[in-house]
Structures are given as C-alpha cells and as structure tokens.
Coordinates of C-alpha atoms and ligand atoms in Angstrom, one line a residue:
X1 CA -16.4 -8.7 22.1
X2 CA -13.2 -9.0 20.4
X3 CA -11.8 -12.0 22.0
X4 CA -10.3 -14.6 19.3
X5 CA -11.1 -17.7 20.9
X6 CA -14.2 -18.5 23.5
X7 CA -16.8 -20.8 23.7
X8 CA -19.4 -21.6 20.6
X9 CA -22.9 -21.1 21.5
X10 CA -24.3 -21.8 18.3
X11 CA -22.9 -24.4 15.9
X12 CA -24.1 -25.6 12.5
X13 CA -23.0 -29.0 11.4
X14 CA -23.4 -29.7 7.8
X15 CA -27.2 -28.7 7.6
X16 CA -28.8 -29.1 4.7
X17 CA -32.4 -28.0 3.8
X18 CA -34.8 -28.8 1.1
X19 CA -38.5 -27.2 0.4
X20 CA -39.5 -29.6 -1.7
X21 CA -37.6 -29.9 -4.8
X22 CA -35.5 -26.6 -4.3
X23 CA -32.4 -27.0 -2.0
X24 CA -31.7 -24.2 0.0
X25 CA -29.2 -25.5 2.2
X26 CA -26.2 -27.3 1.4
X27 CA -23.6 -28.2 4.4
X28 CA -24.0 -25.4 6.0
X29 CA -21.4 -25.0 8.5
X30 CA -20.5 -21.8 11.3
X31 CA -20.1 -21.5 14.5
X32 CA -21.1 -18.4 17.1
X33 CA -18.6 -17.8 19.8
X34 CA -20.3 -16.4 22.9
X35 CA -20.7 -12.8 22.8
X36 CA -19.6 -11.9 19.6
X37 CA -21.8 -10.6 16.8
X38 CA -21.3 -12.4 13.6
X39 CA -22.8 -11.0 10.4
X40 CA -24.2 -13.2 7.5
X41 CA -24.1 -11.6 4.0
X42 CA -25.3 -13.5 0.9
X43 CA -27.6 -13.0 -2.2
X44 CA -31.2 -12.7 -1.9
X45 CA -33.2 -15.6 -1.8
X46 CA -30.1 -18.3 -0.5
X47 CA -31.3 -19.4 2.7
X48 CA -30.4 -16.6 4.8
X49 CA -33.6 -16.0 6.8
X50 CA -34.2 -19.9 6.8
X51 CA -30.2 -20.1 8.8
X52 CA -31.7 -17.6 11.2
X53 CA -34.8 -20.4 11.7
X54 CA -32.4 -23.0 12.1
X55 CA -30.8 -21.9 14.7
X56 CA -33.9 -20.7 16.8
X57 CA -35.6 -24.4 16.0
X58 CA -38.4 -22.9 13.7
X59 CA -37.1 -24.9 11.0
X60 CA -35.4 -28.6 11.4
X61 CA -32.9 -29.8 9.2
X62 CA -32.9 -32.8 6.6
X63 CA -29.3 -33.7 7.5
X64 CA -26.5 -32.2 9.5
X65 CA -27.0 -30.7 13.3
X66 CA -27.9 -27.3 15.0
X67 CA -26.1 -27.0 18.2
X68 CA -27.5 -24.4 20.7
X69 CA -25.6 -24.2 24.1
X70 CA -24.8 -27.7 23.9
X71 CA -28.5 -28.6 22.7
X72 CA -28.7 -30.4 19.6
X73 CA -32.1 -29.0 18.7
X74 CA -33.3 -31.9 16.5
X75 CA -33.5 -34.2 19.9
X76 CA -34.2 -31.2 22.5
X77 CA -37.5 -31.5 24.7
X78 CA -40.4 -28.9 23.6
X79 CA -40.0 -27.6 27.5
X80 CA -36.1 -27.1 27.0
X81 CA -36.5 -25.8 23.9
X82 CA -39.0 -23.3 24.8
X83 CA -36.4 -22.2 27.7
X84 CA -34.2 -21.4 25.4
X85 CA -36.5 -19.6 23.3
X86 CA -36.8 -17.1 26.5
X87 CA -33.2 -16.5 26.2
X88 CA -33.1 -15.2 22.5
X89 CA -34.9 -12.3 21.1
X90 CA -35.9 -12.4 17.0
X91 CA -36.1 -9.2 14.5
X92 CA -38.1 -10.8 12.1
X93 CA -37.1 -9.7 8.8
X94 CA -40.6 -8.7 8.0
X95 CA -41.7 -7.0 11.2
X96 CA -44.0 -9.4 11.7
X97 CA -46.0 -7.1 13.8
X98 CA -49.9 -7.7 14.5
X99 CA -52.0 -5.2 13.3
X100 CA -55.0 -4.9 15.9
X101 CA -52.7 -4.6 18.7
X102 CA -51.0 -1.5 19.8
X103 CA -47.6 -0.9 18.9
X104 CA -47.0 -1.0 23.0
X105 CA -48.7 -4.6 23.2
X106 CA -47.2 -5.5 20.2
X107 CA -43.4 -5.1 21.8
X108 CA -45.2 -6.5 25.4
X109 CA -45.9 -10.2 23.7
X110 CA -42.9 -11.7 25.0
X111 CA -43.2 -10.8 28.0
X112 CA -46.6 -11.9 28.2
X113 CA -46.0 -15.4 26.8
X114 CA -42.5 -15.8 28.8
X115 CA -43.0 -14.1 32.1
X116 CA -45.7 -13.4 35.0
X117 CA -44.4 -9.6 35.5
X118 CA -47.4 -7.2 36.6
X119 CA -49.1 -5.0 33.8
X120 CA -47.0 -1.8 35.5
X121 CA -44.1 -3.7 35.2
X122 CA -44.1 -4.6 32.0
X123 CA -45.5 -0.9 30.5
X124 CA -42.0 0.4 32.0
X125 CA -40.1 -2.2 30.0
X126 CA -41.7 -1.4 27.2
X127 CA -41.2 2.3 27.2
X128 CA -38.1 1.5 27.9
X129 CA -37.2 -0.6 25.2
X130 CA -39.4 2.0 22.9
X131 CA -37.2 5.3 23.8
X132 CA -33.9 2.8 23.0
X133 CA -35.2 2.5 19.5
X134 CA -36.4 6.1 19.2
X135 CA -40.0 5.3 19.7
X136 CA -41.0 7.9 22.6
X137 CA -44.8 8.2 23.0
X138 CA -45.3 5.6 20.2
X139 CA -47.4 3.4 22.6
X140 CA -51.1 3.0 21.9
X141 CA -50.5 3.8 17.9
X142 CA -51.3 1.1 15.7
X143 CA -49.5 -0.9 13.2
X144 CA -51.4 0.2 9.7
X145 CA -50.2 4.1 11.1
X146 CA -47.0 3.5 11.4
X147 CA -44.2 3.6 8.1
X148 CA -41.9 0.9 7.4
X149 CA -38.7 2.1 9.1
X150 CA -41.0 2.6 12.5
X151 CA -42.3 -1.3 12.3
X152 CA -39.1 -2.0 12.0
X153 CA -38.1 -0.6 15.2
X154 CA -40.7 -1.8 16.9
X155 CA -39.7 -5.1 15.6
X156 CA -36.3 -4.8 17.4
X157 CA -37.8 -3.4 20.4
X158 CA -40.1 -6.5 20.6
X159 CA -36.4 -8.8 19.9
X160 CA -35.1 -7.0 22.7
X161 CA -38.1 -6.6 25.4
X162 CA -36.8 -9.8 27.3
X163 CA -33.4 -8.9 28.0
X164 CA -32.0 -11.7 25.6
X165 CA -28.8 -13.3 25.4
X166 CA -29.0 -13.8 21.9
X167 CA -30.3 -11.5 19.4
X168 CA -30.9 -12.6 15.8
X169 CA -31.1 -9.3 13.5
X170 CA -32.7 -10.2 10.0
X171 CA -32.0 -7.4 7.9
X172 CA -32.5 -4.5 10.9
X173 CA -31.8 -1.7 8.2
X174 CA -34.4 -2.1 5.9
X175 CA -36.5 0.3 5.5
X176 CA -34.8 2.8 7.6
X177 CA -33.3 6.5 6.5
X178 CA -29.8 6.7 6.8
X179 CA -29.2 8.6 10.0
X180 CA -31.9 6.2 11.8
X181 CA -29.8 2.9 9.8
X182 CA -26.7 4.2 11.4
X183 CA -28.1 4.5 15.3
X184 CA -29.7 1.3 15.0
X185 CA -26.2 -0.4 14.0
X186 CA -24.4 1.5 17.0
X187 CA -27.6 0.1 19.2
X188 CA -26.5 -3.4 18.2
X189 CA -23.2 -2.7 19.3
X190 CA -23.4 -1.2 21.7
X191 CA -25.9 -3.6 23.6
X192 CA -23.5 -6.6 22.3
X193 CA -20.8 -4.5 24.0
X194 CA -22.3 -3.4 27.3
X195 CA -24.5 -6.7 28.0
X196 CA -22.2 -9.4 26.1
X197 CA -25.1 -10.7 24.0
X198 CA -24.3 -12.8 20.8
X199 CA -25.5 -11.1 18.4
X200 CA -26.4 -12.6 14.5
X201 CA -27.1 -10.4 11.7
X202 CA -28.2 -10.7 8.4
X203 CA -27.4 -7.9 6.5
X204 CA -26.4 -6.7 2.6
X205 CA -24.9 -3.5 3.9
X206 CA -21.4 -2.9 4.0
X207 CA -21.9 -0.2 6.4
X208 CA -23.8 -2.2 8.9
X209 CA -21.2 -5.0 9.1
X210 CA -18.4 -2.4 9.6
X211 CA -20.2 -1.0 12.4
X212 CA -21.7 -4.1 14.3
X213 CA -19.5 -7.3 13.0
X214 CA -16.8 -9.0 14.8
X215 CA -16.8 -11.6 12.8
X216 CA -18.5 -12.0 8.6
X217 CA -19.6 -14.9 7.1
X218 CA -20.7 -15.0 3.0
X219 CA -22.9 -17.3 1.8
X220 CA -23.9 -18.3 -1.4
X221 CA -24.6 -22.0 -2.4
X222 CA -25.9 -23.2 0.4
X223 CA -23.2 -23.1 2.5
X224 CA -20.2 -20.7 3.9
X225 CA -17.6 -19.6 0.9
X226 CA -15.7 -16.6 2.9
X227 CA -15.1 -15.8 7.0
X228 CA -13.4 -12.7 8.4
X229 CA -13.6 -9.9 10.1
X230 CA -15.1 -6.7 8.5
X231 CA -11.9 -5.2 8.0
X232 CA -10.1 -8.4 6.0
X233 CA -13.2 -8.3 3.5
X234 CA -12.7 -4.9 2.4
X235 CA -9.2 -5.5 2.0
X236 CA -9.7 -8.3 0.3
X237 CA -8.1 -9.2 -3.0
X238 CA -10.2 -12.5 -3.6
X239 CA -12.1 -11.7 -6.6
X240 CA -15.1 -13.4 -5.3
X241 CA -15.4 -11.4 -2.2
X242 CA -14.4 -8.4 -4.1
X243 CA -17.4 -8.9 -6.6
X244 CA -19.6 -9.6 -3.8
X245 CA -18.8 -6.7 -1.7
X246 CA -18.9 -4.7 -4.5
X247 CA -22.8 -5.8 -5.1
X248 CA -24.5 -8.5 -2.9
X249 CA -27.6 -8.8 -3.9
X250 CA -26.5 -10.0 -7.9
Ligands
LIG301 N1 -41.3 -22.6 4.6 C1 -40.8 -22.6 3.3 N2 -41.4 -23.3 2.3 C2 -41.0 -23.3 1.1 N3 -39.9 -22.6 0.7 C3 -39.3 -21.8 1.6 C4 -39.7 -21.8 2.9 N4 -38.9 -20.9 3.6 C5 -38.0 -20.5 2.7 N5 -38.2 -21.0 1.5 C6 -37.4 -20.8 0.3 O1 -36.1 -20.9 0.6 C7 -35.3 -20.0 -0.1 C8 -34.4 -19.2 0.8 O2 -35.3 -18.3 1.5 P1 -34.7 -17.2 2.6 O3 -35.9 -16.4 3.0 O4 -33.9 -17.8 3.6 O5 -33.8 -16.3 1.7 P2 -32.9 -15.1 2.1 O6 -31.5 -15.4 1.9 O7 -33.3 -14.7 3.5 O8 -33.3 -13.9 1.0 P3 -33.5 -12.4 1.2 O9 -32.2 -11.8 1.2 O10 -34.3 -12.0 0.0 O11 -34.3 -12.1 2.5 C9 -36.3 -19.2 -1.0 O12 -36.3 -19.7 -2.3 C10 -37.6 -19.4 -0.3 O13 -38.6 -19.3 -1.2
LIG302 MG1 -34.2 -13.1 4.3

C-alpha cells in the first residue's frame, strides 16, 4: 500500500547486537508501517538476516528495543509471543527445509504446530499454497530431489501456508532463473496488495525492490544510512547510494 502515513507495526529502537567480540548491530533504527512492504538492501555479511531475527524474537538485543504491534519483545510472555509468531510467516534465507519429510509436509509444519485443522483440510491449503509458487504436483517429492530455486519456493510456500499478516522475505530470489525471480516478486506484491500484509524483504536486487518495495532501507554499519522509495534511489545523486546501487554486495 502506498499510503504515506499509517500505523507502525514493527519498530526498532537503537538495537544493537554483538556475537561475541564482532558487532553486528549498531543503533539500528526503522520502522514498518502496516501493510506496506519495506525492502532492506546492504552488503553481505552486515546483519541483515540477524534484523529479520530481531524482529520475529529469534534473536534479543544487547541494547535498544524491538517493538512488534505494540509488544516490546524483550519483556513479552512466551504465550504472547508465540501468538504473534502465528501471525507472521518466515522465508528463511536458507530454505531451511527438512530433508526426510515431503516437500508437502514440509510446507504443512505450520499448520501443524499452529492450528488443529483436519489432515484434508490442511492437504488443500497446501496445494494451494504449492500451485501459487508454481509447485503443481510437487507434493510427496523430497528435499535432496529438488534444485535450489524449487526449495526456495517451497520455502515461501511454507512462509505463506498460515495466511500471515506479516511476511519476512530473506533473500526470496536466490537461486531462482529470471523468469521464475520475476513471478515470485509480482507474488509478493501482489499478496501485499490484495491481503494488506506487511511485507519485509531482504534483497540485493535492484529489480526486486522496484517490483515489490514501497519503501527501501540501506544498511551498512550496523545501522540505517539511506530510506526512500525505489524510485528516489535510482534517481539518486548521493554518491553513496549511487555506488551502492551500482554494486551491493562490495
Ligand atoms: N548466532 C550467531 N552467532 C554468531 N555470529 C552470528 C550469529 N548470527 C549471525 N552472526 C554473524 O553476524 C554477521 C551478520 O550476519 P547476517 O547473516 O545477518 O548477515 P547478512 O547481512 O544477512 O549477510 P548475507 O547478505 O550474506 O546474507 C555475520 O558476521 C555472522 O557471522
Ligand atoms: Mg542474510
């Protein structure tokens, strides 16, 4: 959605992160307005992956706040954190997929763990969600068959089995041929469009943001050093953004 102002969902206050003696995060600040899809570019290896686990309460911060529909997620209770949880779907940026179940169990898991919907009930959802990522008849093969751009999509089908109303996207073009890179990016968009889910995606490709982004945040340091929309940052004359755009991943 295109709207300039609305309500925050998600909100980072001044996080910072350390793994031991290597700081990742350094006053990390953004915000997430309710259903808009905001893109996070930055160099590889900077903490974007670990921003994504932030804000879904994987990872807690050594200073600063995460702020989740009004939950700051260092205080929430495990039970309304795990509510939550049921209301935001993850495409891990490895797959993440388990190899001695099916790629149809695979995508059922959350609706296994979150839900008591009947075995029929939940084979049509995942068919369902299977077909939107191009993934007809896919059901009973198995992880180790499938190639990288397929895991991928049944990554996002998992993310998306539930009906979320957040979708984190880490990286959802990897992997993929062009053709399938491009559907997937009109996917997001269109399900952010038609079901007014906040989306958050982590990305290096220009094309994708131009496609899916409302809004862009760059990132490099540790914390936030650019925000617009996809159209200011390739117009652009700010030689760091310019550089960046140019190659993100230096
Ligand atoms: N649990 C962890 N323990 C120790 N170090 C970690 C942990 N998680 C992340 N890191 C480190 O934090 C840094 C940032 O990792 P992250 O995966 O967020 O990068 P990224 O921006 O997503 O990179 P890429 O674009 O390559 O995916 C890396 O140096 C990584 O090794
Ligand atoms: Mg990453």
């Amino acid at each position: 959605m295109k709207d300039g102002g609305g309500q925050s969902i998600i909100r980072f206050e001044e996080v910072s992160k350390a793994f031991g003696p290597k700081v990742v995060l350094r006053g990390m600040s953004l915000e997430v307005k309710r259903g808009e899809t905001l893109a996070i570019m930055g160099p590889s290896g900077i903490g974007k992956s670990v921003t994504l686990r932030h804000a879904v309460g994987l990872v807690q911060p050594d200073s600063g706040r995460v702020i989740v529909d009004d939950h700051d997620l260092s205080t929430i209770s495990r039970e309304d954190l795990r509510e939550l949880r049921k209301r935001m779907g993850y495409l891990f940026q490895e797959g993440a997929l388990i190899n001695w179940l099916s790629v149809g169990e695979n995508v059922a898991l959350p609706l296994r763990e979150n839900t008591d919907l009947a075995d029929e009930v939940i084979r049509e959802k995942v068919e369902e969600k299977l077909a939107l990522v191009q993934l007809r008849g896919t059901y009973d093969l198995m992880p180790p068959e499938l190639s990288g751009g397929m895991r991928k999509r049944v990554g996002l089908a998992r993310a998306l089995v539930t009906d979320p109303e957040i979708v984190f996207y880490d990286e959802p073009n990897t992997g993929l041929d062009p053709e399938i890179s491009m559907s997937i990016n009109h996917l997001i968009r269109d399900l952010a469009e038609r079901l007014q889910i906040t989306s958050i995606v982590v990305t290096h490709l220009v094309s994708c943001i131009l496609v899916v982004a409302d809004r862009v945040v760059l990132v490099d340091q540790g914390r936030v050093f650019a925000e617009g929309t996809p159209d200011e940052f390739i117009r652009s004359q700010d030689e760091r953004v310019v550089r960046f755009l140019a190659k993100p991943y230096d």
